[in-house]
């Protein structure tokens, strides 16, 4: 058994290990004394508040505040396309009109998110840590999209188990071994992979378009046209969206690129838009 | 070779009556080790490696890159050389594995050093085996799996000062791009 290291000063009192700077100890055997109700700590330890005593002031995520709307993504012949608008909405207010909701992880993979923007920024930090480790190891091995997807599933599910979810619906897209990969991870850890993936409102609006028109060997022009149509529908019918989009493209040959923000042609002079209830069956 | 890695080991026994000492351990479907030295330390290292591999599989659902696991192991061994109350691991490992970057063969030392090799022999009386490998290693990248196994057994034979290489005292392990880590003992070796 190792003798428990203590500071030399008895003034700190019995049972206090003191700052353990110069003495290397086993982290398991020699944990600093945990505070309990009847053993207040002396000044040697940083002030430690017992959460139980205060009725647990830690809050869990209850509602998202600044949110992103939908994300649409499809596979095509050369890779994947992931598109979304650039709005960070504060409730119904269209507050931040230049939030980039797509993030490039490495040369093979992008992640896009709908939902709470700050949680997505945290996820970006986690992914950047992984990417930096890969870079530092410098052995030519990068995270594949499928590994990013599995990692995010575990993270989201873990947070959900702690009743403190990251309030996001994530889309992971990329190319690995020449084969396109597309997956979605929800805020409670639900996940699936498919040839076309949508989150948020686009589930209702864009999915029917994709079901009809998407197939895995589409050409790039067809795929882009389909994406534009999907983004248009999302802007027409989703109240909390703006006409400013970004599309990320991941291909086998050219790697990853995120486009400059662009706007699409919209028509608001459709008769049904101008007078939506004119032909509706109504009370009078 | 460019597609497979072969490990061949000589098993020692305490006496005529006892069974031979086990020296090859499967770490994961894509990786395995052969040990030379204190077998107890070797078993403890293999337990650590298996744990790391399976954790990686749980989080990332993919095989752990061999080089990274070897580096973690080497860092662990180095810690034991720099604390006064610890002793170094008394075992050298040959780690054979296949990952996204191809087949790898690493050798780790108690000092915490590790190197990647095209061909290597470790243990007592390994010099004769190393000489054999040095003569023939240029033909390994293109060799077929059977040729590779034959080379490794001949190298092992070279290090035996007396006695024959029999099915009972040698074991061969193979891992390849399409092939999970397989250990061939006794009859399968023939």
Short mmCIF file of C-alpha atoms in Angstrom, two decimals:
data_model
loop_
_atom_site.label_atom_id
_atom_site.label_comp_id
_atom_site.label_asym_id
_atom_site.label_seq_id
_atom_site.Cartn_x
_atom_site.Cartn_y
_atom_site.Cartn_z
CA UNK A 1 0.00 0.00 0.00
CA UNK A 2 1.29 3.44 -0.84
CA UNK A 3 1.44 5.92 2.02
CA UNK A 4 -1.08 8.69 1.46
CA UNK A 5 0.83 11.85 0.60
CA UNK A 6 -0.03 14.88 2.75
CA UNK A 7 1.31 18.40 2.91
CA UNK A 8 3.67 19.16 5.69
CA UNK A 9 1.44 21.71 7.30
CA UNK A 10 -0.63 20.23 10.07
CA UNK A 11 -2.48 23.52 10.23
CA UNK A 12 -4.66 22.30 7.41
CA UNK A 13 -6.12 19.72 9.70
CA UNK A 14 -6.40 15.96 9.62
CA UNK A 15 -7.64 14.10 6.60
CA UNK A 16 -6.79 16.85 4.12
CA UNK A 17 -4.38 15.92 1.37
CA UNK A 18 -3.67 19.47 0.30
CA UNK A 19 -2.49 20.54 -3.15
CA UNK A 20 -0.93 17.52 -4.75
CA UNK A 21 1.43 19.28 -7.05
CA UNK A 22 4.82 17.77 -6.35
CA UNK A 23 3.75 14.32 -5.40
CA UNK A 24 2.52 12.05 -8.13
CA UNK A 25 -0.27 9.85 -6.86
CA UNK A 26 -2.65 7.29 -8.14
CA UNK A 27 -5.81 9.09 -9.24
CA UNK A 28 -7.96 6.23 -8.08
CA UNK A 29 -6.59 5.59 -4.63
CA UNK A 30 -5.91 9.15 -3.68
CA UNK A 31 -8.91 11.16 -4.76
CA UNK A 32 -9.23 14.49 -2.92
CA UNK A 33 -11.81 14.19 -0.13
CA UNK A 34 -15.32 14.64 -1.45
CA UNK A 35 -17.43 17.11 0.51
CA UNK A 36 -20.24 15.73 2.63
CA UNK A 37 -22.71 17.61 4.77
CA UNK A 38 -20.78 17.13 8.00
CA UNK A 39 -17.17 17.55 6.80
CA UNK A 40 -16.72 21.08 5.53
CA UNK A 41 -13.54 21.48 3.53
CA UNK A 42 -10.74 23.67 4.78
CA UNK A 43 -9.22 26.32 2.57
CA UNK A 44 -6.86 23.92 0.82
CA UNK A 45 -9.44 22.83 -1.73
CA UNK A 46 -11.29 25.11 -4.11
CA UNK A 47 -14.75 25.97 -2.89
CA UNK A 48 -17.03 23.08 -3.70
CA UNK A 49 -20.76 23.58 -3.51
CA UNK A 50 -22.84 20.54 -2.72
CA UNK A 51 -25.54 20.53 -5.37
CA UNK A 52 -27.93 18.50 -3.26
CA UNK A 53 -27.87 21.21 -0.59
CA UNK A 54 -29.13 23.83 -3.02
CA UNK A 55 -31.81 21.72 -4.67
CA UNK A 56 -29.75 21.22 -7.85
CA UNK A 57 -29.51 24.58 -9.59
CA UNK A 58 -28.18 22.91 -12.76
CA UNK A 59 -30.68 23.35 -15.53
CA UNK A 60 -31.16 20.88 -18.31
CA UNK A 61 -31.88 21.94 -21.83
CA UNK A 62 -35.59 22.47 -21.87
CA UNK A 63 -36.13 24.49 -25.02
CA UNK A 64 -33.93 25.54 -27.91
CA UNK A 65 -33.48 29.29 -28.26
CA UNK A 66 -31.69 30.11 -31.50
CA UNK A 67 -32.68 27.48 -34.01
CA UNK A 68 -31.93 26.45 -37.53
CA UNK A 69 -34.69 25.09 -39.68
CA UNK A 70 -34.50 22.25 -42.16
CA UNK A 71 -31.61 20.49 -43.88
CA UNK A 72 -31.94 18.51 -47.11
CA UNK A 73 -29.40 16.07 -48.49
CA UNK A 74 -29.25 13.62 -51.38
CA UNK A 75 -26.84 11.14 -52.85
CA UNK A 76 -26.04 11.36 -56.51
CA UNK A 77 -23.66 9.72 -58.93
CA UNK A 78 -20.45 11.42 -57.82
CA UNK A 79 -21.16 11.90 -54.13
CA UNK A 80 -23.59 13.79 -51.90
CA UNK A 81 -25.20 17.23 -51.80
CA UNK A 82 -26.24 18.79 -48.49
CA UNK A 83 -28.24 22.04 -48.48
CA UNK A 84 -29.83 24.34 -45.94
CA UNK A 85 -30.72 27.97 -45.42
CA UNK A 86 -28.63 30.38 -43.42
CA UNK A 87 -31.08 31.47 -40.77
CA UNK A 88 -30.61 31.41 -37.01
CA UNK A 89 -34.12 32.16 -35.79
CA UNK A 90 -34.93 33.45 -32.33
CA UNK A 91 -38.37 31.98 -31.93
CA UNK A 92 -40.27 33.46 -34.85
CA UNK A 93 -37.90 36.36 -35.34
CA UNK A 94 -35.48 35.96 -38.23
CA UNK A 95 -32.58 37.12 -36.19
CA UNK A 96 -29.26 35.85 -37.56
CA UNK A 97 -29.25 35.73 -41.30
CA UNK A 98 -25.74 34.44 -41.90
CA UNK A 99 -25.37 31.39 -39.71
CA UNK A 100 -23.50 28.68 -41.53
CA UNK A 101 -25.28 25.48 -40.58
CA UNK A 102 -23.03 23.20 -42.61
CA UNK A 103 -19.60 22.34 -41.28
CA UNK A 104 -16.77 20.62 -43.07
CA UNK A 105 -15.21 17.94 -40.89
CA UNK A 106 -12.43 16.79 -43.21
CA UNK A 107 -11.85 16.27 -46.91
CA UNK A 108 -14.39 13.44 -46.99
CA UNK A 109 -17.21 14.52 -44.72
CA UNK A 110 -19.62 17.34 -43.84
CA UNK A 111 -22.08 17.70 -40.99
CA UNK A 112 -25.15 19.95 -41.12
CA UNK A 113 -27.63 20.64 -38.34
CA UNK A 114 -31.12 21.89 -37.70
CA UNK A 115 -32.10 22.89 -34.18
CA UNK A 116 -30.26 24.79 -31.49
CA UNK A 117 -27.30 26.62 -33.02
CA UNK A 118 -25.20 26.75 -29.85
CA UNK A 119 -25.45 22.97 -29.42
CA UNK A 120 -24.29 22.58 -32.99
CA UNK A 121 -21.32 24.81 -32.24
CA UNK A 122 -20.48 22.50 -29.36
CA UNK A 123 -20.71 19.50 -31.68
CA UNK A 124 -18.39 21.29 -34.10
CA UNK A 125 -15.89 21.73 -31.26
CA UNK A 126 -16.03 18.00 -30.50
CA UNK A 127 -15.55 17.08 -34.15
CA UNK A 128 -12.70 19.55 -34.50
CA UNK A 129 -11.00 17.88 -31.55
CA UNK A 130 -11.19 14.55 -33.35
CA UNK A 131 -9.93 16.05 -36.59
CA UNK A 132 -7.05 17.79 -34.84
CA UNK A 133 -6.06 14.49 -33.24
CA UNK A 134 -6.03 12.88 -36.66
CA UNK A 135 -3.90 15.68 -38.01
CA UNK A 136 -1.52 15.46 -35.08
CA UNK A 137 -1.14 11.70 -35.42
CA UNK A 138 -0.17 12.32 -39.02
CA UNK A 139 -0.57 8.75 -40.19
CA UNK A 140 -2.68 9.50 -43.26
CA UNK A 141 -5.84 8.08 -41.69
CA UNK A 142 -8.84 10.42 -41.61
CA UNK A 143 -12.21 9.89 -40.01
CA UNK A 144 -14.61 8.35 -42.49
CA UNK A 145 -18.17 9.71 -42.69
CA UNK A 146 -19.46 6.47 -41.21
CA UNK A 147 -17.15 6.86 -38.19
CA UNK A 148 -18.31 10.46 -37.69
CA UNK A 149 -21.89 9.24 -37.91
CA UNK A 150 -21.36 6.48 -35.30
CA UNK A 151 -19.53 8.88 -33.01
CA UNK A 152 -22.34 11.44 -33.19
CA UNK A 153 -24.96 8.73 -32.54
CA UNK A 154 -23.15 7.79 -29.34
CA UNK A 155 -22.76 11.42 -28.25
CA UNK A 156 -26.42 12.29 -28.85
CA UNK A 157 -27.69 9.15 -27.16
CA UNK A 158 -25.42 9.69 -24.20
CA UNK A 159 -26.64 13.23 -23.68
CA UNK A 160 -30.23 12.09 -23.98
CA UNK A 161 -29.57 9.52 -21.25
CA UNK A 162 -28.41 12.30 -18.98
CA UNK A 163 -31.66 14.19 -19.68
CA UNK A 164 -29.63 17.03 -21.17
CA UNK A 165 -29.86 16.60 -24.93
CA UNK A 166 -28.05 18.48 -27.64
CA UNK A 167 -31.10 19.88 -29.36
CA UNK A 168 -30.11 19.11 -32.94
CA UNK A 169 -31.05 16.98 -35.91
CA UNK A 170 -27.76 16.26 -37.60
CA UNK A 171 -27.08 15.21 -41.16
CA UNK A 172 -23.76 13.51 -41.87
CA UNK A 173 -22.76 13.29 -45.53
CA UNK A 174 -19.63 12.22 -47.30
CA UNK A 175 -17.83 9.77 -49.49
CA UNK A 176 -15.85 6.79 -48.26
CA UNK A 177 -14.05 4.28 -50.39
CA UNK A 178 -15.61 5.84 -53.45
CA UNK A 179 -19.13 5.20 -52.15
CA UNK A 180 -21.39 8.08 -51.04
CA UNK A 181 -22.63 7.99 -47.43
CA UNK A 182 -25.59 9.87 -45.95
CA UNK A 183 -27.00 9.54 -42.46
CA UNK A 184 -29.18 11.39 -39.97
CA UNK A 185 -28.86 11.52 -36.18
CA UNK A 186 -31.70 12.94 -34.10
CA UNK A 187 -31.54 14.64 -30.73
CA UNK A 188 -32.51 11.51 -28.84
CA UNK A 189 -30.02 9.33 -30.65
CA UNK A 190 -32.32 7.94 -33.37
CA UNK A 191 -30.28 7.40 -36.47
CA UNK A 192 -30.54 5.95 -39.94
CA UNK A 193 -28.75 6.05 -43.27
CA UNK A 194 -30.49 6.47 -46.60
CA UNK A 195 -30.12 7.81 -50.11
CA UNK A 196 -31.90 11.03 -49.23
CA UNK A 197 -32.16 12.56 -45.80
CA UNK A 198 -34.07 15.54 -44.46
CA UNK A 199 -34.65 17.15 -41.09
CA UNK A 200 -37.30 19.39 -39.63
CA UNK A 201 -39.95 20.77 -41.92
CA UNK A 202 -38.28 19.33 -44.96
CA UNK A 203 -39.38 15.91 -43.75
CA UNK A 204 -42.90 16.86 -44.77
CA UNK A 205 -42.09 19.20 -47.65
CA UNK A 206 -39.07 17.87 -49.50
CA UNK A 207 -39.28 14.12 -48.89
CA UNK A 208 -42.04 13.51 -51.43
CA UNK A 209 -39.96 15.27 -54.06
CA UNK A 210 -36.96 13.14 -53.24
CA UNK A 211 -38.94 9.92 -53.23
CA UNK A 212 -40.13 10.66 -56.71
CA UNK A 213 -37.08 12.10 -58.33
CA UNK A 214 -33.94 11.00 -56.49
CA UNK A 215 -31.94 7.98 -57.50
CA UNK A 216 -28.38 7.09 -56.71
CA UNK A 217 -26.97 7.59 -60.20
CA UNK A 218 -28.35 11.06 -60.88
CA UNK A 219 -26.10 13.42 -62.74
CA UNK A 220 -24.88 16.52 -61.00
CA UNK A 221 -27.19 18.90 -62.93
CA UNK A 222 -30.24 16.80 -62.10
CA UNK A 223 -29.19 16.56 -58.48
CA UNK A 224 -28.66 20.31 -58.18
CA UNK A 225 -32.02 21.01 -59.85
CA UNK A 226 -33.68 18.68 -57.35
CA UNK A 227 -31.95 20.38 -54.44
CA UNK A 228 -33.03 23.83 -55.65
CA UNK A 229 -36.62 22.65 -55.90
CA UNK A 230 -36.48 21.18 -52.40
CA UNK A 231 -34.99 24.37 -50.96
CA UNK A 232 -37.59 26.45 -52.75
CA UNK A 233 -40.43 24.41 -51.31
CA UNK A 234 -38.94 24.75 -47.85
CA UNK A 235 -38.80 28.53 -48.23
CA UNK A 236 -42.31 28.80 -49.68
CA UNK A 237 -43.99 26.79 -46.99
CA UNK A 238 -41.83 27.12 -43.85
CA UNK A 239 -42.50 30.37 -42.00
CA UNK A 240 -39.11 30.44 -40.31
CA UNK A 241 -36.76 30.40 -43.28
CA UNK A 242 -35.04 32.87 -45.58
CA UNK A 243 -34.09 33.00 -49.21
CA UNK A 244 -30.41 32.51 -48.61
CA UNK A 245 -28.99 29.03 -48.99
CA UNK A 246 -25.76 27.11 -49.00
CA UNK A 247 -25.10 23.78 -50.62
CA UNK A 248 -22.16 21.56 -49.71
CA UNK A 249 -20.89 19.05 -52.20
CA UNK A 250 -18.71 16.06 -51.34
CA UNK A 251 -17.39 14.07 -54.26
CA UNK A 252 -14.94 11.21 -54.67
CA UNK A 253 -12.54 13.21 -56.82
CA UNK A 254 -12.81 16.80 -55.75
CA UNK A 255 -13.26 16.41 -52.00
CA UNK A 256 -15.48 18.75 -50.00
CA UNK A 257 -16.66 22.23 -50.88
CA UNK A 258 -19.28 24.50 -49.36
CA UNK A 259 -20.79 26.98 -51.78
CA UNK A 260 -21.10 30.73 -51.34
CA UNK A 261 -24.53 31.82 -50.11
CA UNK A 262 -27.01 32.20 -52.93
CA UNK A 263 -30.66 33.07 -53.41
CA UNK A 264 -33.20 31.32 -55.56
CA UNK A 265 -35.83 32.73 -57.88
CA UNK A 266 -39.12 32.91 -56.04
CA UNK A 267 -42.53 33.78 -57.43
CA UNK A 268 -45.09 35.27 -55.14
CA UNK A 269 -47.68 36.15 -57.71
CA UNK A 270 -49.31 32.76 -57.82
CA UNK A 271 -53.04 33.33 -57.45
CA UNK A 272 -53.29 30.88 -54.60
CA UNK A 273 -50.59 32.73 -52.68
CA UNK A 274 -52.29 36.07 -53.26
CA UNK A 275 -55.73 34.90 -52.26
CA UNK A 276 -55.30 31.58 -50.57
CA UNK A 277 -58.88 31.21 -49.45
CA UNK A 278 -60.61 32.35 -52.64
CA UNK A 279 -61.53 28.88 -53.81
CA UNK A 280 -61.68 27.25 -50.44
CA UNK A 281 -64.84 25.84 -49.04
CA UNK A 282 -65.81 28.24 -46.30
CA UNK A 283 -68.59 29.23 -43.96
CA UNK A 284 -69.64 32.33 -45.98
CA UNK B 1 3.39 -8.79 -48.11
CA UNK B 2 1.24 -6.11 -49.67
CA UNK B 3 -1.92 -7.83 -48.54
CA UNK B 4 -1.18 -10.13 -45.59
CA UNK B 5 0.86 -10.36 -42.42
CA UNK B 6 2.09 -13.70 -41.02
CA UNK B 7 3.32 -14.40 -37.49
CA UNK B 8 5.14 -17.65 -36.69
CA UNK B 9 6.12 -18.54 -33.14
CA UNK B 10 8.03 -21.24 -31.37
CA UNK B 11 6.35 -22.50 -28.25
CA UNK B 12 8.41 -23.53 -25.28
CA UNK B 13 7.29 -26.03 -22.69
CA UNK B 14 8.41 -26.51 -19.12
CA UNK B 15 8.89 -30.21 -19.42
CA UNK B 16 7.87 -33.19 -21.49
CA UNK B 17 4.61 -33.40 -19.63
CA UNK B 18 3.37 -29.81 -19.72
CA UNK B 19 1.59 -28.13 -22.59
CA UNK B 20 3.28 -25.45 -24.60
CA UNK B 21 3.16 -21.81 -23.59
CA UNK B 22 0.63 -19.73 -25.55
CA UNK B 23 2.31 -16.80 -27.30
CA UNK B 24 -0.13 -15.55 -29.91
CA UNK B 25 -3.22 -13.57 -28.97
CA UNK B 26 -6.04 -12.32 -31.15
CA UNK B 27 -6.82 -8.73 -30.27
CA UNK B 28 -9.60 -8.03 -32.74
CA UNK B 29 -10.76 -9.35 -36.08
CA UNK B 30 -8.15 -7.27 -37.82
CA UNK B 31 -5.27 -7.46 -35.37
CA UNK B 32 -3.24 -9.90 -33.29
CA UNK B 33 0.01 -10.06 -31.35
CA UNK B 34 2.83 -12.48 -30.66
CA UNK B 35 4.87 -12.00 -27.48
CA UNK B 36 8.44 -12.66 -26.46
CA UNK B 37 9.34 -12.32 -22.81
CA UNK B 38 7.30 -12.42 -19.64
CA UNK B 39 4.03 -14.00 -20.69
CA UNK B 40 2.19 -12.53 -17.73
CA UNK B 41 3.00 -9.01 -18.89
CA UNK B 42 2.06 -10.03 -22.40
CA UNK B 43 -1.37 -11.16 -21.26
CA UNK B 44 -1.97 -7.92 -19.40
CA UNK B 45 -1.02 -5.91 -22.50
CA UNK B 46 -3.29 -7.98 -24.68
CA UNK B 47 -6.16 -7.35 -22.27
CA UNK B 48 -5.54 -3.58 -22.55
CA UNK B 49 -5.35 -3.75 -26.34
CA UNK B 50 -8.55 -5.78 -26.59
CA UNK B 51 -10.32 -3.25 -24.41
CA UNK B 52 -9.18 -0.30 -26.52
CA UNK B 53 -10.16 -2.05 -29.74
CA UNK B 54 -13.62 -2.92 -28.57
CA UNK B 55 -14.24 0.58 -27.23
CA UNK B 56 -13.21 1.98 -30.59
CA UNK B 57 -15.61 -0.40 -32.29
CA UNK B 58 -18.44 0.68 -30.01
CA UNK B 59 -18.01 4.39 -30.65
CA UNK B 60 -16.89 4.42 -34.29
CA UNK B 61 -18.19 1.05 -35.55
CA UNK B 62 -14.92 0.48 -37.37
CA UNK B 63 -11.56 -1.21 -36.86
CA UNK B 64 -9.00 0.64 -34.75
CA UNK B 65 -5.98 1.80 -36.76
CA UNK B 66 -3.06 -0.43 -35.78
CA UNK B 67 -0.46 2.34 -35.56
CA UNK B 68 -2.55 4.32 -33.09
CA UNK B 69 -3.06 1.39 -30.74
CA UNK B 70 0.65 0.59 -30.85
CA UNK B 71 1.46 4.20 -30.02
CA UNK B 72 -0.91 4.13 -27.04
CA UNK B 73 0.74 0.93 -25.87
CA UNK B 74 4.19 2.43 -26.25
CA UNK B 75 3.14 5.49 -24.24
CA UNK B 76 1.88 3.16 -21.52
CA UNK B 77 5.18 1.27 -21.51
CA UNK B 78 7.12 4.52 -21.34
CA UNK B 79 5.24 5.64 -18.23
CA UNK B 80 6.49 2.50 -16.51
CA UNK B 81 10.05 3.47 -17.24
CA UNK B 82 9.77 6.90 -15.72
CA UNK B 83 8.18 6.20 -12.35
CA UNK B 84 10.39 4.95 -9.58
CA UNK B 85 7.79 2.61 -8.12
CA UNK B 86 6.95 0.89 -11.38
CA UNK B 87 8.89 -1.63 -13.43
CA UNK B 88 8.91 -1.77 -17.21
CA UNK B 89 6.78 -4.34 -19.01
CA UNK B 90 9.10 -7.27 -19.57
CA UNK B 91 7.81 -8.24 -22.97
CA UNK B 92 8.35 -7.33 -26.61
CA UNK B 93 5.39 -7.62 -28.94
CA UNK B 94 5.04 -8.20 -32.63
CA UNK B 95 1.74 -6.59 -33.54
CA UNK B 96 0.29 -7.69 -36.86
CA UNK B 97 -2.80 -6.02 -38.23
CA UNK B 98 -4.65 -4.67 -41.22
CA UNK B 99 -6.43 -1.33 -41.31
CA UNK B 100 -7.51 1.32 -43.79
CA UNK B 101 -3.88 2.04 -44.64
CA UNK B 102 -2.99 -1.56 -45.43
CA UNK B 103 -1.19 -4.37 -43.55
CA UNK B 104 1.20 -3.45 -40.74
CA UNK B 105 3.80 -5.20 -38.61
CA UNK B 106 5.03 -3.36 -35.52
CA UNK B 107 7.58 -4.30 -32.88
CA UNK B 108 7.29 -2.79 -29.40
CA UNK B 109 9.93 -2.83 -26.67
CA UNK B 110 9.77 -2.51 -22.88
CA UNK B 111 11.43 0.89 -23.30
CA UNK B 112 8.39 2.27 -25.09
CA UNK B 113 10.06 2.32 -28.49
CA UNK B 114 8.18 0.99 -31.42
CA UNK B 115 8.96 0.63 -35.09
CA UNK B 116 7.13 -0.59 -38.12
CA UNK B 117 8.79 -3.39 -40.05
CA UNK B 118 8.55 -5.19 -43.34
CA UNK B 119 9.79 -8.33 -41.56
CA UNK B 120 11.06 -8.89 -38.03
CA UNK B 121 12.06 -11.57 -35.54
CA UNK B 122 12.19 -11.15 -31.77
CA UNK B 123 13.04 -13.26 -28.76
CA UNK B 124 15.98 -15.34 -27.65
CA UNK B 125 18.03 -16.71 -30.54
CA UNK B 126 16.18 -14.52 -32.99
CA UNK B 127 19.32 -13.36 -34.76
CA UNK B 128 19.44 -16.37 -37.06
CA UNK B 129 15.82 -15.77 -38.02
CA UNK B 130 16.55 -12.10 -38.67
CA UNK B 131 19.40 -13.07 -40.99
CA UNK B 132 17.09 -15.31 -42.97
CA UNK B 133 14.49 -12.53 -43.22
CA UNK B 134 17.08 -9.99 -44.30
CA UNK B 135 18.06 -12.26 -47.16
CA UNK B 136 14.54 -12.77 -48.41
CA UNK B 137 12.45 -9.76 -47.43
CA UNK B 138 12.59 -8.19 -50.87
CA UNK B 139 10.42 -10.93 -52.24
CA UNK B 140 7.73 -10.54 -49.59
CA UNK B 141 5.53 -7.76 -51.00
CA UNK B 142 4.55 -9.80 -54.01
CA UNK B 143 4.55 -13.20 -52.33
CA UNK B 144 1.44 -15.34 -52.08
CA UNK B 145 0.06 -16.22 -48.69
CA UNK B 146 1.42 -19.78 -48.80
CA UNK B 147 4.88 -18.56 -49.73
CA UNK B 148 4.76 -16.08 -46.91
CA UNK B 149 3.86 -18.79 -44.41
CA UNK B 150 6.66 -21.01 -45.70
CA UNK B 151 9.16 -18.16 -45.35
CA UNK B 152 8.12 -17.50 -41.78
CA UNK B 153 8.41 -21.16 -40.83
CA UNK B 154 11.84 -21.41 -42.43
CA UNK B 155 12.95 -18.34 -40.54
CA UNK B 156 11.73 -19.97 -37.34
CA UNK B 157 13.60 -23.14 -38.22
CA UNK B 158 16.78 -21.15 -38.62
CA UNK B 159 16.63 -20.04 -35.01
CA UNK B 160 16.24 -23.52 -33.58
CA UNK B 161 19.61 -24.66 -32.39
CA UNK B 162 18.50 -28.27 -32.05
CA UNK B 163 15.36 -30.23 -32.53
CA UNK B 164 12.85 -30.18 -35.30
CA UNK B 165 10.06 -27.74 -35.95
CA UNK B 166 7.03 -29.89 -35.37
CA UNK B 167 3.33 -29.23 -35.46
CA UNK B 168 3.25 -29.38 -31.69
CA UNK B 169 5.76 -26.67 -30.91
CA UNK B 170 5.02 -23.98 -33.48
CA UNK B 171 1.99 -21.88 -34.29
CA UNK B 172 1.24 -19.60 -37.20
CA UNK B 173 -1.16 -16.69 -37.34
CA UNK B 174 -2.33 -14.87 -40.43
CA UNK B 175 -4.26 -11.67 -40.98
CA UNK B 176 -5.09 -10.04 -44.29
CA UNK B 177 -7.26 -7.48 -46.00
CA UNK B 178 -10.12 -9.90 -46.57
CA UNK B 179 -9.13 -12.32 -43.87
CA UNK B 180 -9.77 -12.03 -40.15
CA UNK B 181 -6.97 -12.81 -37.73
CA UNK B 182 -6.71 -16.60 -37.75
CA UNK B 183 -4.54 -18.70 -35.50
CA UNK B 184 -3.37 -22.04 -36.82
CA UNK B 185 -2.26 -24.49 -34.18
CA UNK B 186 -1.00 -28.03 -34.27
CA UNK B 187 -2.49 -29.90 -37.19
CA UNK B 188 -3.69 -26.88 -39.07
CA UNK B 189 -0.11 -25.78 -39.43
CA UNK B 190 0.70 -28.77 -41.56
#
